[in-house]
CSV table of C-alpha atoms and ligand atoms in Angstrom, one decimal:
chain,number,residue,atom,x,y,z
A,10,MET,CA,-36.0,-10.9,27.7
A,11,GLY,CA,-32.3,-11.9,27.7
A,12,LEU,CA,-29.4,-12.5,25.2
A,13,ALA,CA,-29.6,-15.3,22.8
A,14,ILE,CA,-26.7,-16.7,20.6
A,15,VAL,CA,-27.4,-18.9,17.7
A,16,THR,CA,-24.8,-20.9,15.8
A,17,GLY,CA,-24.6,-21.0,12.0
A,18,GLY,CA,-27.5,-18.5,12.3
A,19,SER,CA,-26.7,-16.8,8.8
A,20,ARG,CA,-29.1,-19.1,6.7
A,21,GLY,CA,-31.7,-21.7,7.0
A,22,ILE,CA,-33.0,-23.0,10.3
A,23,GLY,CA,-30.6,-20.9,12.4
A,24,ALA,CA,-31.6,-17.3,10.5
A,25,ALA,CA,-35.3,-18.5,11.2
A,26,ILE,CA,-34.4,-18.8,14.8
A,27,ALA,CA,-32.4,-15.5,15.1
A,28,GLU,CA,-35.5,-14.0,13.4
A,29,LYS,CA,-38.3,-15.3,16.0
A,30,LEU,CA,-36.0,-14.6,19.0
A,31,ALA,CA,-35.7,-11.1,18.1
A,32,ALA,CA,-39.4,-10.9,17.4
A,33,ASP,CA,-39.8,-12.2,20.9
A,34,GLY,CA,-37.8,-9.2,22.1
A,35,HIS,CA,-34.3,-11.1,22.7
A,36,ASP,CA,-30.9,-9.1,21.8
A,37,ILE,CA,-29.3,-11.6,19.3
A,38,VAL,CA,-25.9,-12.8,18.2
A,39,ILE,CA,-25.8,-14.4,15.2
A,40,ASN,CA,-22.8,-16.7,14.7
A,41,CYS,CA,-21.6,-17.9,11.6
A,42,ALA,CA,-18.9,-19.8,9.9
A,43,SER,CA,-17.6,-17.8,7.1
A,44,SER,CA,-20.4,-15.4,5.6
A,45,VAL,CA,-20.5,-12.4,7.8
A,46,ASP,CA,-22.7,-10.6,4.9
A,47,LYS,CA,-25.3,-12.9,5.2
A,48,ALA,CA,-25.1,-12.8,9.0
A,49,GLU,CA,-25.5,-9.0,9.0
A,50,ALA,CA,-28.3,-9.4,6.7
A,51,VAL,CA,-30.2,-11.4,9.3
A,52,ALA,CA,-29.0,-9.0,11.7
A,53,GLU,CA,-30.5,-6.2,9.8
A,54,LYS,CA,-34.1,-8.3,9.8
A,55,CYS,CA,-33.8,-8.6,13.5
A,56,ARG,CA,-32.9,-5.1,14.4
A,57,ALA,CA,-36.3,-4.6,12.7
A,58,HIS,CA,-37.8,-5.8,16.1
A,59,GLY,CA,-36.1,-3.3,18.2
A,60,VAL,CA,-33.4,-5.4,19.6
A,61,LYS,CA,-29.9,-5.4,19.3
A,62,ALA,CA,-28.4,-7.9,16.8
A,63,VAL,CA,-24.5,-8.6,15.9
A,64,PRO,CA,-23.2,-10.7,13.7
A,65,MET,CA,-20.0,-12.8,14.7
A,66,GLN,CA,-17.3,-14.9,12.7
A,67,TRP,CA,-16.1,-17.7,14.4
A,68,ASP,CA,-15.9,-22.0,14.0
A,69,VAL,CA,-17.9,-23.3,16.6
A,70,SER,CA,-15.6,-26.7,16.1
A,71,ASP,CA,-12.6,-24.8,17.7
A,72,HIS,CA,-12.9,-24.6,21.3
A,73,ALA,CA,-10.3,-21.6,21.8
A,74,ALA,CA,-12.3,-19.9,19.2
A,75,CYS,CA,-15.8,-20.3,21.0
A,76,ASP,CA,-13.9,-19.1,24.3
A,77,LYS,CA,-12.7,-15.7,22.8
A,78,ALA,CA,-16.0,-15.0,21.2
A,79,LEU,CA,-17.8,-15.8,24.5
A,80,LYS,CA,-15.7,-13.6,26.3
A,81,GLU,CA,-16.1,-10.7,23.8
A,82,ILE,CA,-20.0,-11.1,24.2
A,83,LYS,CA,-20.0,-11.5,28.0
A,84,GLU,CA,-17.9,-8.2,28.0
A,85,THR,CA,-20.0,-5.9,25.4
A,86,LEU,CA,-23.2,-7.5,25.6
A,87,GLY,CA,-23.8,-9.3,28.9
A,88,VAL,CA,-24.1,-13.0,29.7
A,89,PRO,CA,-26.4,-14.8,27.4
A,90,TYR,CA,-29.7,-16.0,28.4
A,91,ILE,CA,-30.2,-18.5,25.6
A,92,LEU,CA,-28.1,-20.3,23.4
A,93,VAL,CA,-29.2,-22.2,20.6
A,94,ASN,CA,-26.6,-24.7,19.2
A,95,ASN,CA,-27.9,-25.2,15.7
A,96,ALA,CA,-24.6,-24.8,13.4
A,97,GLY,CA,-24.3,-28.0,11.5
A,98,ILE,CA,-23.3,-30.0,8.2
A,99,THR,CA,-24.0,-33.1,6.1
A,100,ARG,CA,-21.0,-35.3,4.3
A,101,ASP,CA,-23.0,-37.9,3.1
A,102,GLY,CA,-22.3,-41.4,1.6
A,103,LEU,CA,-22.5,-45.2,2.4
A,104,MET,CA,-20.5,-46.5,5.4
A,105,VAL,CA,-18.6,-48.9,3.8
A,106,ARG,CA,-17.1,-45.9,1.0
A,107,MET,CA,-17.1,-43.2,3.9
A,108,LYS,CA,-13.9,-41.5,4.4
A,109,GLU,CA,-12.2,-40.9,7.6
A,110,GLU,CA,-12.4,-37.1,6.7
A,111,GLN,CA,-16.3,-37.3,5.9
A,112,PHE,CA,-16.9,-38.8,9.4
A,113,ASP,CA,-14.5,-36.5,11.4
A,114,ASP,CA,-15.9,-33.3,9.9
A,115,VAL,CA,-19.3,-34.0,10.8
A,116,ILE,CA,-18.5,-35.0,14.5
A,117,ARG,CA,-16.0,-32.1,14.8
A,118,ILE,CA,-18.7,-29.7,13.7
A,119,ASN,CA,-22.0,-31.0,14.8
A,120,LEU,CA,-21.0,-32.6,17.9
A,121,LYS,CA,-18.0,-31.4,19.5
A,122,GLY,CA,-18.9,-27.9,18.1
A,123,ALA,CA,-21.9,-28.1,20.1
A,124,TYR,CA,-19.9,-29.4,23.2
A,125,ASN,CA,-17.7,-26.7,22.8
A,126,MET,CA,-20.6,-24.1,23.1
A,127,LEU,CA,-22.7,-25.8,25.7
A,128,GLN,CA,-19.4,-26.3,28.0
A,129,LEU,CA,-18.3,-22.8,27.9
A,130,CYS,CA,-22.0,-20.8,27.9
A,131,GLY,CA,-23.0,-23.4,30.6
A,132,ALA,CA,-20.6,-22.2,33.0
A,133,MET,CA,-21.8,-18.6,32.6
A,134,MET,CA,-25.1,-19.6,32.8
A,135,MET,CA,-24.6,-21.6,35.9
A,136,ARG,CA,-22.6,-18.4,37.6
A,137,ALA,CA,-25.7,-16.4,36.4
A,138,LYS,CA,-28.1,-19.1,37.7
A,139,GLN,CA,-30.5,-18.8,34.7
A,140,GLY,CA,-30.4,-19.9,31.0
A,141,ARG,CA,-32.0,-21.9,28.2
A,142,ILE,CA,-30.2,-24.2,26.2
A,143,VAL,CA,-31.7,-25.7,22.8
A,144,ASN,CA,-29.7,-28.5,20.8
A,145,ILE,CA,-30.9,-28.5,16.9
A,146,SER,CA,-30.6,-32.6,16.6
A,147,SER,CA,-32.5,-34.6,13.9
A,148,ILE,CA,-34.6,-37.0,13.2
A,149,SER,CA,-31.8,-39.1,11.9
A,150,GLY,CA,-30.3,-39.4,15.4
A,151,LEU,CA,-33.3,-41.2,16.5
A,152,VAL,CA,-34.1,-43.3,13.7
A,153,GLY,CA,-31.2,-43.7,11.5
A,154,ASN,CA,-30.7,-42.9,7.9
A,155,PHE,CA,-29.1,-44.3,4.9
A,156,GLY,CA,-25.7,-42.4,3.8
A,157,GLN,CA,-25.9,-40.4,7.2
A,158,ILE,CA,-23.7,-42.5,9.5
A,159,ASN,CA,-21.5,-39.5,10.8
A,160,TYR,CA,-24.7,-37.4,10.7
A,161,CYS,CA,-26.7,-39.7,12.9
A,162,ALA,CA,-24.2,-40.5,15.3
A,163,ALA,CA,-23.4,-36.8,15.6
A,164,LYS,CA,-27.2,-36.1,15.9
A,165,ALA,CA,-27.8,-39.1,18.7
A,166,GLY,CA,-24.7,-38.0,20.5
A,167,LEU,CA,-26.5,-34.4,20.9
A,168,ILE,CA,-29.4,-36.0,22.5
A,169,GLY,CA,-27.3,-37.8,24.9
A,170,MET,CA,-25.4,-34.5,25.6
A,171,THR,CA,-28.7,-32.8,26.3
A,172,LYS,CA,-30.1,-35.2,28.5
A,173,THR,CA,-26.8,-35.1,30.6
A,174,ALA,CA,-26.5,-31.2,30.5
A,175,ALA,CA,-30.0,-31.1,31.8
A,176,LYS,CA,-29.1,-33.1,35.0
A,177,GLU,CA,-25.9,-31.2,35.2
A,178,LEU,CA,-27.2,-27.9,35.1
A,179,GLY,CA,-30.5,-28.0,36.4
A,180,SER,CA,-30.1,-27.1,40.1
A,181,ARG,CA,-29.0,-23.6,38.3
A,182,GLY,CA,-32.4,-23.1,37.0
A,183,ILE,CA,-31.0,-23.8,33.5
A,184,THR,CA,-33.2,-25.8,31.1
A,185,VAL,CA,-31.5,-28.0,28.2
A,186,ASN,CA,-33.6,-29.4,25.3
A,187,ALA,CA,-33.1,-30.4,21.8
A,188,VAL,CA,-35.7,-30.1,18.9
A,189,ALA,CA,-35.3,-33.0,16.2
A,190,PRO,CA,-36.7,-31.4,12.9
A,191,GLY,CA,-37.6,-33.8,10.1
A,192,PHE,CA,-37.2,-32.7,6.4
A,193,ILE,CA,-37.2,-28.8,6.4
A,194,ASP,CA,-36.4,-26.6,3.3
A,195,THR,CA,-33.1,-25.2,3.6
A,196,ASP,CA,-29.8,-25.3,1.8
A,197,MET,CA,-28.9,-28.6,3.6
A,198,THR,CA,-32.1,-30.5,1.9
A,199,SER,CA,-32.0,-28.4,-1.4
A,200,LYS,CA,-28.6,-30.6,-2.2
A,201,LEU,CA,-31.0,-33.8,-2.0
A,202,SER,CA,-32.4,-35.5,-5.5
A,203,GLU,CA,-35.8,-34.7,-6.5
A,204,GLU,CA,-36.5,-38.4,-6.3
A,205,LEU,CA,-35.0,-38.8,-2.6
A,206,LYS,CA,-37.2,-35.6,-1.9
A,207,GLU,CA,-40.3,-37.1,-3.5
A,208,ASN,CA,-40.1,-40.8,-1.7
A,209,ALA,CA,-39.9,-38.8,1.7
A,210,LYS,CA,-42.8,-36.7,1.3
A,211,LYS,CA,-44.9,-40.1,0.5
A,212,GLN,CA,-43.4,-40.7,4.2
A,213,ILE,CA,-44.4,-37.6,6.1
A,214,ALA,CA,-48.1,-37.3,7.4
A,215,LEU,CA,-48.5,-33.8,6.5
A,216,GLY,CA,-47.3,-34.3,2.8
A,217,ARG,CA,-44.6,-31.6,2.8
A,218,PHE,CA,-41.2,-30.4,4.1
A,219,GLY,CA,-41.3,-28.0,6.9
A,220,LYS,CA,-40.4,-24.5,6.9
A,221,PRO,CA,-37.2,-23.1,9.0
A,222,GLU,CA,-40.0,-20.9,10.7
A,223,GLU,CA,-41.9,-24.0,12.2
A,224,ILE,CA,-38.2,-25.3,13.8
A,225,ALA,CA,-38.0,-21.3,15.2
A,226,GLY,CA,-41.5,-21.6,16.8
A,227,VAL,CA,-40.8,-24.8,19.1
A,228,VAL,CA,-37.4,-23.0,20.0
A,229,SER,CA,-39.1,-20.0,20.8
A,230,PHE,CA,-41.6,-22.2,22.8
A,231,LEU,CA,-38.6,-24.2,24.9
A,232,VAL,CA,-37.0,-20.7,25.6
A,233,SER,CA,-40.0,-19.2,26.7
A,234,ASP,CA,-41.5,-19.0,30.4
A,235,ASN,CA,-44.2,-21.7,29.3
A,236,ALA,CA,-41.6,-24.3,28.9
A,237,SER,CA,-39.9,-23.5,32.3
A,238,PHE,CA,-40.6,-27.0,33.5
A,239,ILE,CA,-39.6,-29.1,30.4
A,240,THR,CA,-35.7,-29.8,30.4
A,241,GLY,CA,-33.6,-33.1,28.8
A,242,GLN,CA,-36.6,-33.6,26.3
A,243,THR,CA,-36.1,-33.8,22.6
A,244,ILE,CA,-39.2,-32.6,20.6
A,245,VAL,CA,-39.8,-33.9,17.1
A,246,ALA,CA,-40.9,-31.6,14.6
A,247,ASP,CA,-41.0,-33.7,11.2
A,248,GLY,CA,-44.8,-33.4,10.3
A,249,GLY,CA,-45.6,-36.8,11.4
A,250,MET,CA,-42.8,-38.6,9.7
A,251,ILE,CA,-41.7,-41.2,12.1
B,308,NAD,P1,-27.7,-24.7,6.2
B,308,NAD,O1,-26.8,-25.6,5.4
B,308,NAD,O2,-28.6,-24.0,5.4
B,308,NAD,O3,-27.3,-24.3,7.7
B,308,NAD,C1,-26.4,-24.4,8.5
B,308,NAD,C2,-25.5,-23.4,9.1
B,308,NAD,O4,-24.4,-23.8,9.9
B,308,NAD,C3,-25.0,-22.6,8.3
B,308,NAD,O5,-25.2,-21.1,8.3
B,308,NAD,C4,-23.5,-22.7,8.2
B,308,NAD,O6,-22.8,-21.7,8.2
B,308,NAD,C5,-23.2,-23.1,9.7
B,308,NAD,N1,-22.4,-23.7,10.0
B,308,NAD,C6,-21.3,-24.8,9.3
B,308,NAD,N2,-20.2,-25.2,10.0
B,308,NAD,C7,-20.0,-24.1,10.9
B,308,NAD,C8,-19.1,-23.8,12.0
B,308,NAD,N3,-18.2,-24.7,12.1
B,308,NAD,N4,-18.9,-22.7,12.8
B,308,NAD,C9,-20.4,-22.0,12.5
B,308,NAD,N5,-21.2,-22.3,11.7
B,308,NAD,C10,-21.4,-23.5,11.1
B,308,NAD,O7,-28.5,-26.0,7.2
B,308,NAD,P2,-30.2,-26.2,7.8
B,308,NAD,O8,-30.7,-26.8,7.0
B,308,NAD,O9,-30.5,-24.8,8.1
B,308,NAD,O10,-29.6,-26.4,9.4
B,308,NAD,C11,-29.5,-25.9,10.5
B,308,NAD,C12,-29.4,-27.2,11.5
B,308,NAD,O11,-30.6,-28.0,11.5
B,308,NAD,C13,-28.1,-28.2,11.6
B,308,NAD,O12,-27.7,-28.6,12.7
B,308,NAD,C14,-28.9,-29.8,10.8
B,308,NAD,O13,-28.2,-30.7,11.2
B,308,NAD,C15,-30.4,-29.1,11.3
B,308,NAD,N6,-31.3,-29.9,10.7
B,308,NAD,C16,-31.7,-29.7,9.5
B,308,NAD,C17,-32.6,-30.5,8.9
B,308,NAD,C18,-33.0,-30.0,7.6
B,308,NAD,O14,-34.0,-30.7,7.1
B,308,NAD,N7,-33.0,-28.8,6.7
B,308,NAD,C19,-33.5,-31.6,9.5
B,308,NAD,C20,-33.3,-31.9,10.6
B,308,NAD,C21,-32.0,-31.1,11.4
């Protein structure tokens, strides 16, 4: 069991991943953008599993802040064994009306943020000759989605980054995979209209949205010894939608 970093771990899918990895016996760093109180509440639940859990605030889109945080983590807790790039935002709008800022914000946080952590953490893992990295993409990155050209570009980009990092880090025994969730019940999807949600459910074979715990289970598998020969893959967990 090793140390895991979960970005955007203060709520939703990230919080469920942190709790599941803690239940699996990993120490956890719960990164958050601003809500340290919420991250501390998640840490408290993780500690109930008898592991160390530390909330830490930094913006994943800020390379210098990621570097500073990782150096502090290495000094106080050791080299991370697991990195889960989960932090993400949406700024939806139809392409022809999208503001430059909407596009840039989503690419900066969802794609560049994951790259920052992947690059810095990947270098530490290479020296340690071990590690497990999971990037949280989306089915939107595989099939596209109305009103999400920024988000789809970032999530598709994350899949390309996953495949490349898997090739570059594989010789050091590090695996890099992505999970592409479909609709999951979190704050991110609570913003959607009831009509859109009902229409989406009609396209899901299981007829419902997923729970954050159902994504956490996939991540738990990918970082486990059972997945030691799987790398560069994208696992779709969408209840049979695409
Ligand atoms: P959420 O909005 O509930 O949580 C997102 C988390 O990311 C929050 O904790 C937020 O504080 C954090 N975050 C945002 N910007 C950050 C930054 N700059 N630095 C650090 N942390 C930051 O969303 P969620 O539904 O739990 O989504 C988690 C991940 O799963 C995202 O990458 C999202 O794109 C992806 N995803 C979600 C769904 C879904 O249906 N909910 C589907 C597919 C993929």
